[in-house]
mmCIF file of C-alpha atoms in Angstrom:
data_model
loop_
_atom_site.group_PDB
_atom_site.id
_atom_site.type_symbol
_atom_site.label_atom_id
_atom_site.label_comp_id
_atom_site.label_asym_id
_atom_site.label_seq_id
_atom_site.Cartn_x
_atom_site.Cartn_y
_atom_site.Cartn_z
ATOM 1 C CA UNK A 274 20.098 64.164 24.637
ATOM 2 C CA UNK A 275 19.544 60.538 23.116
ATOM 3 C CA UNK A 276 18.345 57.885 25.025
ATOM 4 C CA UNK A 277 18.909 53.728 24.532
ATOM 5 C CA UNK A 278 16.313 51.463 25.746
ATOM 6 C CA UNK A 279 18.332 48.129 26.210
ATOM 7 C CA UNK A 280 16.012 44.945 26.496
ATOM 8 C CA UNK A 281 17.648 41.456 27.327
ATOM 9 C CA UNK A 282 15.192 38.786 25.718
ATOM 10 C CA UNK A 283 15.037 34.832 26.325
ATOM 11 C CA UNK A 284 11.994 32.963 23.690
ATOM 12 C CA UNK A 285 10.523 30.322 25.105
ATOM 13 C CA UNK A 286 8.291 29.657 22.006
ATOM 14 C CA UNK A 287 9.840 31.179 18.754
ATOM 15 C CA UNK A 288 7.015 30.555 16.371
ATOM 16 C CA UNK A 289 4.565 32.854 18.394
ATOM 17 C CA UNK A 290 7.281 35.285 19.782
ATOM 18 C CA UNK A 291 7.759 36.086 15.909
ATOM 19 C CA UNK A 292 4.283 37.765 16.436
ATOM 20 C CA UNK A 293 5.941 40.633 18.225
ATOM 21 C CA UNK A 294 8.965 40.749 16.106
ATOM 22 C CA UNK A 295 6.170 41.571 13.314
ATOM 23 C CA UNK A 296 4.453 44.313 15.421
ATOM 24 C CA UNK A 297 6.702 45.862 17.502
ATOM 25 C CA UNK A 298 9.020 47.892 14.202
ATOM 26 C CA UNK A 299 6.093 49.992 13.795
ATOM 27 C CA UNK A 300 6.053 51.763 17.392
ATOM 28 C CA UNK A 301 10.002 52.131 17.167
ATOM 29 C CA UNK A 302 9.378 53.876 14.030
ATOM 30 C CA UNK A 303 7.085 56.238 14.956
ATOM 31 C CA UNK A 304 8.811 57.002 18.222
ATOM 32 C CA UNK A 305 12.116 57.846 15.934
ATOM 33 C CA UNK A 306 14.032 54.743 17.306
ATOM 34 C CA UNK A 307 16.892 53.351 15.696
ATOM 35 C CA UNK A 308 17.292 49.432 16.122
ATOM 36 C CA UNK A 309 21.693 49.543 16.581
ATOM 37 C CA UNK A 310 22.278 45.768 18.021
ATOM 38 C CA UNK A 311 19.544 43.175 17.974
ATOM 39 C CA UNK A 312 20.311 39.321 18.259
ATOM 40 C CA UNK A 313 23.669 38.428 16.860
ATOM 41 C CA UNK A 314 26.860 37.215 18.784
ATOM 42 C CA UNK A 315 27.143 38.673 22.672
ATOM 43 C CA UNK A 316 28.974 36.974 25.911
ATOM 44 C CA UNK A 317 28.128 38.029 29.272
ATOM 45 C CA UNK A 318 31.510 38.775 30.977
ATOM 46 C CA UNK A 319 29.291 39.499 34.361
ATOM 47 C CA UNK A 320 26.320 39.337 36.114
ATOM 48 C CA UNK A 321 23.524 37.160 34.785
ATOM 49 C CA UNK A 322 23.743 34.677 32.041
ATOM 50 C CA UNK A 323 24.085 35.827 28.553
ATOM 51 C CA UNK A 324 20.478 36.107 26.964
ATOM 52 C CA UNK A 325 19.317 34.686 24.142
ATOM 53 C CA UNK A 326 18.559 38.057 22.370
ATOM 54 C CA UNK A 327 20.247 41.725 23.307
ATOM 55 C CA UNK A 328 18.792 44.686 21.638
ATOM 56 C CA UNK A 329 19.376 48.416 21.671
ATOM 57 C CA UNK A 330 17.455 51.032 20.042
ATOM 58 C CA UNK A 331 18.601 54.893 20.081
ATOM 59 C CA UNK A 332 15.958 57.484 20.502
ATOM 60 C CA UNK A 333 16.210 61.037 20.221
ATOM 61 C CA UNK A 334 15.672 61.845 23.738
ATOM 62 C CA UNK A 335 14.534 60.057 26.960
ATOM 63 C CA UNK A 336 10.644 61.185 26.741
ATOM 64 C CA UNK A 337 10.549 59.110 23.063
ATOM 65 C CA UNK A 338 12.164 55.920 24.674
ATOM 66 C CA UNK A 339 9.596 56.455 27.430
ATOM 67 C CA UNK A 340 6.861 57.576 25.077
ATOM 68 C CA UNK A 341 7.298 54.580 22.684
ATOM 69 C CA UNK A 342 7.134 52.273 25.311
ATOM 70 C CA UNK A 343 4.252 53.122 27.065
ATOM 71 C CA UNK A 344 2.276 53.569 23.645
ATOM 72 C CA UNK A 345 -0.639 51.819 22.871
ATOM 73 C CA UNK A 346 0.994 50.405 20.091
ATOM 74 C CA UNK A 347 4.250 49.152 21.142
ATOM 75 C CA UNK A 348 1.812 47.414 24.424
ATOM 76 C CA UNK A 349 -0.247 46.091 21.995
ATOM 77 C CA UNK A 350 2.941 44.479 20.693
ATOM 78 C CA UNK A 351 3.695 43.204 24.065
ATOM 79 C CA UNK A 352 0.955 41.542 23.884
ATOM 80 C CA UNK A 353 2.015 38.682 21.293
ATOM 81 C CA UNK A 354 5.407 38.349 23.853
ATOM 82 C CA UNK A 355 3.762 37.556 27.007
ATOM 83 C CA UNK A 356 4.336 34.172 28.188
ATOM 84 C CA UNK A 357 6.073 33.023 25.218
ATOM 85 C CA UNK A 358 9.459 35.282 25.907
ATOM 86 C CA UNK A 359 10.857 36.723 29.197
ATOM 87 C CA UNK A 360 11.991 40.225 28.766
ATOM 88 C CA UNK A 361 14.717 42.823 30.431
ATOM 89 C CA UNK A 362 13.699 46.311 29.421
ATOM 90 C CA UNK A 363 15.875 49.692 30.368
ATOM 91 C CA UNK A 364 15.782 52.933 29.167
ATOM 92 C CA UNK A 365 19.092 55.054 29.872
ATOM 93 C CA UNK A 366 19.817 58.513 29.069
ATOM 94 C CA UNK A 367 22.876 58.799 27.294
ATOM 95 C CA UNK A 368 25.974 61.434 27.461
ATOM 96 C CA UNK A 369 26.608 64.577 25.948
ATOM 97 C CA UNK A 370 30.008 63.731 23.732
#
């Protein structure tokens, strides 16, 4: 069953956070993750504010999304966001159709 990791991202320095946005492609690609929404328009219609950046990434099961996460590679990644972004990260399992 596929699994989305949905991340909710607000850049307080956009200059260094494009550090990540340089490394981070590599572990989603490895993992088998598909970037579907990332950036572009969104409006929160509840709940918190609306984020600067919304992303979603499908995976081909739960234990990639987890896997590509906690990789040395995608932390190493995480690396170039700390204190220069705030991040939201969830993985959910998704349906059978």
């Amino acid at each position: 069953m596929k699994a989305y990791w949905i991340a909710h991202v607000d850049v307080t320095d956009p200059e260094r956070y494009s550090e990540y946005t340089r490394h981070a492609p590599a572990a989603f690609a490895r993992y088998g993750g598909k970037v579907l929404a990332r950036g572009g328009r969104s409006e929160a219609l509840e709940g918190r504010e609306t984020p600067q950046r919304s992303v979603v990434i499908e995976f081909t099961s739960y234990e990639q999304a987890l896997a590509c996460y906690r990789s040395a590679e995608y932390q190493e990644a995480c690396g170039y966001r700390q204190g220069v972004a705030r991040a939201e990260v969830i993985i959910v399992e998704g349906v059978e159709p």
